[in-house]
PDB file of C-alpha atoms in Angstrom:
ATOM      1  CA  UNK A   1     -13.343   4.626 -33.702  1.00 48.00           C
ATOM      2  CA  UNK A   2     -11.223   2.320 -31.558  1.00 46.00           C
ATOM      3  CA  UNK A   3     -14.179  -0.040 -31.063  1.00 57.00           C
ATOM      4  CA  UNK A   4     -14.984  -0.150 -34.797  1.00 62.00           C
ATOM      5  CA  UNK A   5     -11.350  -0.763 -35.715  1.00 59.00           C
ATOM      6  CA  UNK A   6     -11.073  -3.597 -33.212  1.00 58.00           C
ATOM      7  CA  UNK A   7     -14.256  -5.247 -34.508  1.00 63.00           C
ATOM      8  CA  UNK A   8     -13.080  -4.977 -38.124  1.00 67.00           C
ATOM      9  CA  UNK A   9      -9.664  -6.428 -37.263  1.00 64.00           C
ATOM     10  CA  UNK A  10     -11.199  -9.274 -35.287  1.00 66.00           C
ATOM     11  CA  UNK A  11     -13.631 -10.055 -38.102  1.00 71.00           C
ATOM     12  CA  UNK A  12     -10.797 -10.075 -40.639  1.00 69.00           C
ATOM     13  CA  UNK A  13      -8.632 -12.442 -38.576  1.00 68.00           C
ATOM     14  CA  UNK A  14     -11.598 -14.717 -37.889  1.00 70.00           C
ATOM     15  CA  UNK A  15     -12.529 -14.898 -41.564  1.00 71.00           C
ATOM     16  CA  UNK A  16      -8.933 -15.555 -42.574  1.00 70.00           C
ATOM     17  CA  UNK A  17      -8.614 -18.438 -40.130  1.00 64.00           C
ATOM     18  CA  UNK A  18     -11.934 -19.931 -41.169  1.00 69.00           C
ATOM     19  CA  UNK A  19     -10.951 -19.897 -44.830  1.00 69.00           C
ATOM     20  CA  UNK A  20      -7.289 -20.916 -44.664  1.00 75.00           C
ATOM     21  CA  UNK A  21      -6.991 -23.271 -41.685  1.00 70.00           C
ATOM     22  CA  UNK A  22      -8.169 -26.911 -41.724  1.00 74.00           C
ATOM     23  CA  UNK A  23     -11.221 -27.714 -39.654  1.00 73.00           C
ATOM     24  CA  UNK A  24      -9.524 -29.030 -36.516  1.00 74.00           C
ATOM     25  CA  UNK A  25     -10.014 -28.604 -32.808  1.00 72.00           C
ATOM     26  CA  UNK A  26      -6.928 -26.403 -32.668  1.00 72.00           C
ATOM     27  CA  UNK A  27      -8.476 -23.901 -35.115  1.00 67.00           C
ATOM     28  CA  UNK A  28     -11.537 -23.410 -32.932  1.00 69.00           C
ATOM     29  CA  UNK A  29      -9.376 -23.129 -29.814  1.00 74.00           C
ATOM     30  CA  UNK A  30      -7.228 -20.485 -31.530  1.00 70.00           C
ATOM     31  CA  UNK A  31     -10.294 -18.522 -32.623  1.00 68.00           C
ATOM     32  CA  UNK A  32     -11.624 -18.525 -29.084  1.00 73.00           C
ATOM     33  CA  UNK A  33      -8.261 -17.456 -27.669  1.00 73.00           C
ATOM     34  CA  UNK A  34      -7.934 -14.591 -30.180  1.00 71.00           C
ATOM     35  CA  UNK A  35     -11.426 -13.310 -29.482  1.00 68.00           C
ATOM     36  CA  UNK A  36     -10.952 -13.525 -25.726  1.00 77.00           C
ATOM     37  CA  UNK A  37      -7.615 -11.747 -26.000  1.00 69.00           C
ATOM     38  CA  UNK A  38      -9.083  -9.005 -28.160  1.00 68.00           C
ATOM     39  CA  UNK A  39     -11.900  -8.367 -25.696  1.00 67.00           C
ATOM     40  CA  UNK A  40      -9.431  -8.336 -22.806  1.00 65.00           C
ATOM     41  CA  UNK A  41      -7.177  -5.882 -24.630  1.00 65.00           C
ATOM     42  CA  UNK A  42     -10.122  -3.618 -25.360  1.00 61.00           C
ATOM     43  CA  UNK A  43     -11.235  -3.602 -21.719  1.00 57.00           C
ATOM     44  CA  UNK A  44      -7.674  -2.873 -20.641  1.00 57.00           C
ATOM     45  CA  UNK A  45      -7.516   0.096 -23.024  1.00 57.00           C
ATOM     46  CA  UNK A  46     -10.794   1.413 -21.658  1.00 51.00           C
ATOM     47  CA  UNK A  47      -9.489   1.100 -18.097  1.00 50.00           C
ATOM     48  CA  UNK A  48      -6.202   2.784 -18.990  1.00 50.00           C
ATOM     49  CA  UNK A  49      -8.034   5.607 -20.731  1.00 48.00           C
ATOM     50  CA  UNK A  50     -10.213   6.137 -17.688  1.00 46.00           C
ATOM     51  CA  UNK A  51      -7.188   6.331 -15.406  1.00 46.00           C
ATOM     52  CA  UNK A  52      -5.419   8.716 -17.743  1.00 44.00           C
ATOM     53  CA  UNK A  53      -8.289  11.209 -17.660  1.00 48.00           C
ATOM     54  CA  UNK A  54      -9.468  10.916 -14.056  1.00 46.00           C
ATOM     55  CA  UNK A  55      -7.183  12.661 -11.512  1.00 48.00           C
ATOM     56  CA  UNK A  56      -8.788  10.914  -8.528  1.00 49.00           C
ATOM     57  CA  UNK A  57      -8.279   7.510 -10.146  1.00 44.00           C
ATOM     58  CA  UNK A  58      -4.636   8.328 -10.867  1.00 48.00           C
ATOM     59  CA  UNK A  59      -4.093   9.414  -7.276  1.00 50.00           C
ATOM     60  CA  UNK A  60      -5.656   6.266  -5.854  1.00 50.00           C
ATOM     61  CA  UNK A  61      -3.682   3.983  -8.158  1.00 57.00           C
ATOM     62  CA  UNK A  62      -0.412   5.717  -7.337  1.00 55.00           C
ATOM     63  CA  UNK A  63      -1.241   5.548  -3.646  1.00 51.00           C
ATOM     64  CA  UNK A  64      -1.780   1.802  -3.961  1.00 74.00           C
ATOM     65  CA  UNK A  65       1.565   1.464  -5.777  1.00 77.00           C
ATOM     66  CA  UNK A  66       3.324   3.281  -2.944  1.00 78.00           C
ATOM     67  CA  UNK A  67       1.716   1.131  -0.261  1.00 86.00           C
ATOM     68  CA  UNK A  68       2.475  -2.095  -2.147  1.00 91.00           C
ATOM     69  CA  UNK A  69       6.114  -1.107  -2.576  1.00 93.00           C
ATOM     70  CA  UNK A  70       6.473  -0.210   1.093  1.00 95.00           C
ATOM     71  CA  UNK A  71       4.895  -3.524   2.063  1.00 94.00           C
ATOM     72  CA  UNK A  72       7.478  -5.350  -0.036  1.00 95.00           C
ATOM     73  CA  UNK A  73      10.268  -3.450   1.724  1.00 96.00           C
ATOM     74  CA  UNK A  74       8.815  -4.316   5.117  1.00 96.00           C
ATOM     75  CA  UNK A  75       8.855  -7.988   4.140  1.00 96.00           C
ATOM     76  CA  UNK A  76      12.559  -7.601   3.330  1.00 96.00           C
ATOM     77  CA  UNK A  77      13.105  -5.842   6.659  1.00 97.00           C
ATOM     78  CA  UNK A  78      11.435  -8.695   8.530  1.00 96.00           C
ATOM     79  CA  UNK A  79      13.641 -11.249   6.790  1.00 97.00           C
ATOM     80  CA  UNK A  80      16.628  -9.170   7.866  1.00 97.00           C
ATOM     81  CA  UNK A  81      15.286  -9.195  11.460  1.00 96.00           C
ATOM     82  CA  UNK A  82      14.871  -5.418  11.582  1.00 97.00           C
ATOM     83  CA  UNK A  83      11.162  -5.444  12.438  1.00 97.00           C
ATOM     84  CA  UNK A  84       8.909  -7.820  14.329  1.00 96.00           C
ATOM     85  CA  UNK A  85       5.848  -7.144  12.231  1.00 95.00           C
ATOM     86  CA  UNK A  86       3.370  -4.511  11.094  1.00 95.00           C
ATOM     87  CA  UNK A  87      -0.255  -3.854  10.243  1.00 93.00           C
ATOM     88  CA  UNK A  88      -1.312  -2.339   6.909  1.00 92.00           C
ATOM     89  CA  UNK A  89      -4.210   0.006   6.235  1.00 87.00           C
ATOM     90  CA  UNK A  90      -5.266   0.537   9.841  1.00 85.00           C
ATOM     91  CA  UNK A  91      -8.563   2.382   9.525  1.00 80.00           C
ATOM     92  CA  UNK A  92      -9.569   4.797  12.273  1.00 75.00           C
ATOM     93  CA  UNK A  93     -12.528   7.039  12.947  1.00 68.00           C
ATOM     94  CA  UNK A  94     -10.663   9.942  11.373  1.00 73.00           C
ATOM     95  CA  UNK A  95      -8.323   8.827   8.582  1.00 76.00           C
ATOM     96  CA  UNK A  96      -6.088   5.792   8.510  1.00 84.00           C
ATOM     97  CA  UNK A  97      -2.478   4.650   8.852  1.00 89.00           C
ATOM     98  CA  UNK A  98      -0.796   3.093   5.824  1.00 91.00           C
ATOM     99  CA  UNK A  99       1.585   0.939   7.891  1.00 93.00           C
ATOM    100  CA  UNK A 100       2.170   0.771  11.637  1.00 94.00           C
ATOM    101  CA  UNK A 101       5.440  -1.080  12.156  1.00 95.00           C
ATOM    102  CA  UNK A 102       6.741  -2.730  15.327  1.00 95.00           C
ATOM    103  CA  UNK A 103      10.522  -2.481  15.076  1.00 96.00           C
ATOM    104  CA  UNK A 104      13.042  -4.446  17.100  1.00 95.00           C
ATOM    105  CA  UNK A 105      14.990  -1.505  18.475  1.00 93.00           C
ATOM    106  CA  UNK A 106      13.076   1.715  17.760  1.00 93.00           C
ATOM    107  CA  UNK A 107       9.539   1.378  19.112  1.00 92.00           C
ATOM    108  CA  UNK A 108       6.785   1.919  16.576  1.00 93.00           C
ATOM    109  CA  UNK A 109       7.148   3.537  13.175  1.00 94.00           C
ATOM    110  CA  UNK A 110       4.081   5.011  11.500  1.00 93.00           C
ATOM    111  CA  UNK A 111       4.656   5.023   7.750  1.00 94.00           C
ATOM    112  CA  UNK A 112       2.852   7.209   5.254  1.00 91.00           C
ATOM    113  CA  UNK A 113       3.567   5.952   1.716  1.00 92.00           C
ATOM    114  CA  UNK A 114       3.433   8.325  -1.245  1.00 90.00           C
ATOM    115  CA  UNK A 115       4.076   8.024  -4.977  1.00 89.00           C
ATOM    116  CA  UNK A 116       5.194  11.243  -6.639  1.00 87.00           C
ATOM    117  CA  UNK A 117       6.621  12.202 -10.001  1.00 84.00           C
ATOM    118  CA  UNK A 118       8.072  15.383  -8.526  1.00 81.00           C
ATOM    119  CA  UNK A 119       8.534  17.019  -5.145  1.00 77.00           C
ATOM    120  CA  UNK A 120       6.044  19.862  -5.292  1.00 79.00           C
ATOM    121  CA  UNK A 121       3.951  19.412  -2.138  1.00 79.00           C
ATOM    122  CA  UNK A 122       6.416  18.553   0.627  1.00 87.00           C
ATOM    123  CA  UNK A 123       4.680  20.769   3.199  1.00 88.00           C
ATOM    124  CA  UNK A 124       1.316  19.076   2.538  1.00 88.00           C
ATOM    125  CA  UNK A 125       2.904  15.634   2.762  1.00 87.00           C
ATOM    126  CA  UNK A 126       4.605  16.556   6.038  1.00 90.00           C
ATOM    127  CA  UNK A 127       1.316  17.749   7.520  1.00 89.00           C
ATOM    128  CA  UNK A 128      -0.328  14.487   6.461  1.00 87.00           C
ATOM    129  CA  UNK A 129       2.479  12.509   8.118  1.00 89.00           C
ATOM    130  CA  UNK A 130       2.061  14.548  11.310  1.00 89.00           C
ATOM    131  CA  UNK A 131      -1.598  13.538  11.381  1.00 88.00           C
ATOM    132  CA  UNK A 132      -0.560   9.911  10.895  1.00 88.00           C
ATOM    133  CA  UNK A 133       1.757  10.211  13.906  1.00 87.00           C
ATOM    134  CA  UNK A 134      -1.043  11.612  16.071  1.00 88.00           C
ATOM    135  CA  UNK A 135      -3.339   8.788  14.985  1.00 86.00           C
ATOM    136  CA  UNK A 136      -0.658   6.208  15.796  1.00 87.00           C
ATOM    137  CA  UNK A 137      -0.071   7.744  19.229  1.00 86.00           C
ATOM    138  CA  UNK A 138      -3.803   7.597  19.883  1.00 85.00           C
ATOM    139  CA  UNK A 139      -3.868   3.921  18.908  1.00 83.00           C
ATOM    140  CA  UNK A 140      -0.968   3.092  21.243  1.00 81.00           C
ATOM    141  CA  UNK A 141      -2.647   4.893  24.127  1.00 80.00           C
ATOM    142  CA  UNK A 142      -5.732   2.751  23.544  1.00 78.00           C
ATOM    143  CA  UNK A 143      -3.591  -0.397  23.531  1.00 73.00           C
ATOM    144  CA  UNK A 144      -2.172   0.463  26.951  1.00 64.00           C
ATOM    145  CA  UNK A 145      -5.541   1.059  28.600  1.00 64.00           C
ATOM    146  CA  UNK A 146      -6.266  -1.409  31.339  1.00 47.00           C
ATOM    147  CA  UNK A 147      -2.819  -3.007  31.327  1.00 46.00           C
ATOM    148  CA  UNK A 148      -0.938  -3.690  34.527  1.00 38.00           C
ATOM    149  CA  UNK A 149       2.590  -2.812  35.457  1.00 40.00           C
ATOM    150  CA  UNK A 150       3.796  -6.329  34.880  1.00 37.00           C
ATOM    151  CA  UNK A 151       2.038  -6.969  31.578  1.00 42.00           C
ATOM    152  CA  UNK A 152       3.854  -7.572  28.332  1.00 47.00           C
ATOM    153  CA  UNK A 153       2.793  -4.213  26.955  1.00 46.00           C
ATOM    154  CA  UNK A 154       4.401  -2.475  29.923  1.00 41.00           C
ATOM    155  CA  UNK A 155       7.788  -3.590  28.594  1.00 48.00           C
ATOM    156  CA  UNK A 156       7.398  -0.995  25.843  1.00 44.00           C
ATOM    157  CA  UNK A 157       5.556   1.592  27.918  1.00 51.00           C
ATOM    158  CA  UNK A 158       5.364   4.340  26.871  1.00 65.00           C
ATOM    159  CA  UNK A 159       5.232   3.292  23.231  1.00 74.00           C
ATOM    160  CA  UNK A 160       7.362   5.699  21.244  1.00 86.00           C
ATOM    161  CA  UNK A 161       6.095   6.533  17.754  1.00 90.00           C
ATOM    162  CA  UNK A 162       8.251   7.799  14.909  1.00 92.00           C
ATOM    163  CA  UNK A 163       6.392   9.037  11.859  1.00 92.00           C
ATOM    164  CA  UNK A 164       8.126   8.920   8.471  1.00 93.00           C
ATOM    165  CA  UNK A 165       7.134   9.509   4.891  1.00 93.00           C
ATOM    166  CA  UNK A 166       8.359   6.884   2.422  1.00 94.00           C
ATOM    167  CA  UNK A 167       8.446   8.277  -1.082  1.00 92.00           C
ATOM    168  CA  UNK A 168       8.164   6.248  -4.279  1.00 92.00           C
ATOM    169  CA  UNK A 169       8.179   7.148  -7.949  1.00 90.00           C
ATOM    170  CA  UNK A 170      10.649   9.370  -9.836  1.00 90.00           C
ATOM    171  CA  UNK A 171      10.652  11.925  -7.018  1.00 89.00           C
ATOM    172  CA  UNK A 172      12.406   9.521  -4.632  1.00 91.00           C
ATOM    173  CA  UNK A 173      15.666   9.940  -6.522  1.00 91.00           C
ATOM    174  CA  UNK A 174      15.856  13.557  -5.389  1.00 89.00           C
ATOM    175  CA  UNK A 175      15.468  12.793  -1.674  1.00 91.00           C
ATOM    176  CA  UNK A 176      18.803  13.146   0.183  1.00 90.00           C
ATOM    177  CA  UNK A 177      19.588  11.087   3.277  1.00 90.00           C
ATOM    178  CA  UNK A 178      18.257  12.766   6.400  1.00 89.00           C
ATOM    179  CA  UNK A 179      15.831  15.013   4.518  1.00 91.00           C
ATOM    180  CA  UNK A 180      13.032  16.305   6.743  1.00 89.00           C
ATOM    181  CA  UNK A 181      10.195  18.803   6.578  1.00 89.00           C
ATOM    182  CA  UNK A 182       8.585  20.127   9.772  1.00 87.00           C
ATOM    183  CA  UNK A 183      10.185  17.324  11.767  1.00 88.00           C
ATOM    184  CA  UNK A 184       9.001  14.544   9.435  1.00 91.00           C
ATOM    185  CA  UNK A 185      11.788  12.551   7.826  1.00 92.00           C
ATOM    186  CA  UNK A 186      11.410  11.878   4.107  1.00 95.00           C
ATOM    187  CA  UNK A 187      12.894   8.544   2.995  1.00 95.00           C
ATOM    188  CA  UNK A 188      13.434   7.335  -0.559  1.00 95.00           C
ATOM    189  CA  UNK A 189      11.580   4.051  -0.934  1.00 95.00           C
ATOM    190  CA  UNK A 190      14.642   2.199  -2.180  1.00 95.00           C
ATOM    191  CA  UNK A 191      16.491   3.232   1.022  1.00 96.00           C
ATOM    192  CA  UNK A 192      13.752   2.394   3.515  1.00 96.00           C
ATOM    193  CA  UNK A 193      15.279  -0.899   4.639  1.00 97.00           C
ATOM    194  CA  UNK A 194      18.651   0.813   5.124  1.00 96.00           C
ATOM    195  CA  UNK A 195      16.934   3.443   7.272  1.00 96.00           C
ATOM    196  CA  UNK A 196      15.291   0.737   9.402  1.00 96.00           C
ATOM    197  CA  UNK A 197      18.711  -0.854   9.890  1.00 96.00           C
ATOM    198  CA  UNK A 198      20.140   2.445  11.206  1.00 95.00           C
ATOM    199  CA  UNK A 199      17.288   3.749  13.332  1.00 93.00           C
ATOM    200  CA  UNK A 200      17.738   3.234  17.052  1.00 89.00           C
ATOM    201  CA  UNK A 201      15.800   4.109  20.170  1.00 86.00           C
ATOM    202  CA  UNK A 202      13.434   1.966  22.187  1.00 89.00           C
ATOM    203  CA  UNK A 203      13.997  -1.822  22.084  1.00 92.00           C
ATOM    204  CA  UNK A 204      10.910  -4.024  21.815  1.00 92.00           C
ATOM    205  CA  UNK A 205      11.054  -7.652  22.904  1.00 91.00           C
ATOM    206  CA  UNK A 206       9.425 -10.524  21.048  1.00 92.00           C
ATOM    207  CA  UNK A 207       6.562 -11.109  23.492  1.00 92.00           C
ATOM    208  CA  UNK A 208       5.579  -7.451  23.600  1.00 90.00           C
ATOM    209  CA  UNK A 209       5.777  -7.187  19.818  1.00 92.00           C
ATOM    210  CA  UNK A 210       3.522 -10.212  19.322  1.00 92.00           C
ATOM    211  CA  UNK A 211       1.008  -8.739  21.749  1.00 90.00           C
ATOM    212  CA  UNK A 212       1.017  -5.379  19.971  1.00 90.00           C
ATOM    213  CA  UNK A 213       0.634  -6.869  16.484  1.00 92.00           C
ATOM    214  CA  UNK A 214      -2.258  -9.074  17.642  1.00 91.00           C
ATOM    215  CA  UNK A 215      -3.987  -6.083  19.213  1.00 89.00           C
ATOM    216  CA  UNK A 216      -3.513  -3.972  16.093  1.00 89.00           C
ATOM    217  CA  UNK A 217      -4.816  -6.729  13.843  1.00 89.00           C
ATOM    218  CA  UNK A 218      -7.820  -7.182  16.117  1.00 88.00           C
ATOM    219  CA  UNK A 219      -8.525  -3.467  16.007  1.00 84.00           C
ATOM    220  CA  UNK A 220      -8.276  -3.420  12.207  1.00 84.00           C
ATOM    221  CA  UNK A 221     -10.653  -6.378  11.908  1.00 86.00           C
ATOM    222  CA  UNK A 222     -13.180  -4.757  14.227  1.00 83.00           C
ATOM    223  CA  UNK A 223     -12.982  -1.479  12.291  1.00 78.00           C
ATOM    224  CA  UNK A 224     -13.386  -3.210   8.934  1.00 77.00           C
ATOM    225  CA  UNK A 225     -16.400  -5.147  10.188  1.00 81.00           C
ATOM    226  CA  UNK A 226     -17.997  -2.003  11.598  1.00 78.00           C
ATOM    227  CA  UNK A 227     -17.499  -0.171   8.302  1.00 73.00           C
ATOM    228  CA  UNK A 228     -18.940  -3.107   6.352  1.00 77.00           C
ATOM    229  CA  UNK A 229     -21.987  -3.171   8.644  1.00 79.00           C
ATOM    230  CA  UNK A 230     -22.583   0.552   8.126  1.00 74.00           C
ATOM    231  CA  UNK A 231     -22.215   0.391   4.345  1.00 66.00           C
ATOM    232  CA  UNK A 232     -25.670  -1.156   3.538  1.00 63.00           C
ATOM    233  CA  UNK A 233     -27.370   1.355   5.833  1.00 54.00           C
ATOM    234  CA  UNK A 234     -25.604   4.272   4.166  1.00 47.00           C
ATOM    235  CA  UNK A 235     -26.508   3.049   0.675  1.00 48.00           C
ATOM    236  CA  UNK A 236     -30.242   3.024   1.483  1.00 49.00           C
ATOM    237  CA  UNK A 237     -30.311   6.671   2.544  1.00 47.00           C
TER     238      UNK A 237
END
């Protein structure tokens, strides 16, 4: 019904313009713009309808919103000189890490970003964040392999990892300061930069931070390339 209604409306507008407007270049441009806009609006409605009825699609979209929002906050934190840098979407053999952040005065922070309308699965989210912490600790152990006592990485050895869950969406407004579940701190997204300003622990110098970020980026690139190389093989099975 939606498709038929759109076609009828478009045909009516087109006919009206053809009859009433003078034959100028602007008329044909306007007709093209209206038709393109109508098709775009229809495709957008189809996409929105798909998202509204597919739980997995909704979850993935909300997850992307959470990660994008956290990335924006990390950019603010870097401008405020609270962090040296970070790596997004660090894929591993088992799972991934949304953001692995190199702070200036608190070692590494592994961030799991979530978007929630309500706080109904805090225990599950805490368990997921614990897994993120273990993955991050495994990554840092790999980074330290083969380094010498006097290397740059040794200045932050051992690399401490703090795992936090940054919550976005309506549910963030119900997260009190210092809230934690099973040792994982829950942070409202709008307060993440404030939390980074307060957190204290293991200082990281500029040279060590640059080395860590480069290594993490190199690892992410290698992982992405390996996954891309395996994809064609998997699709032929």
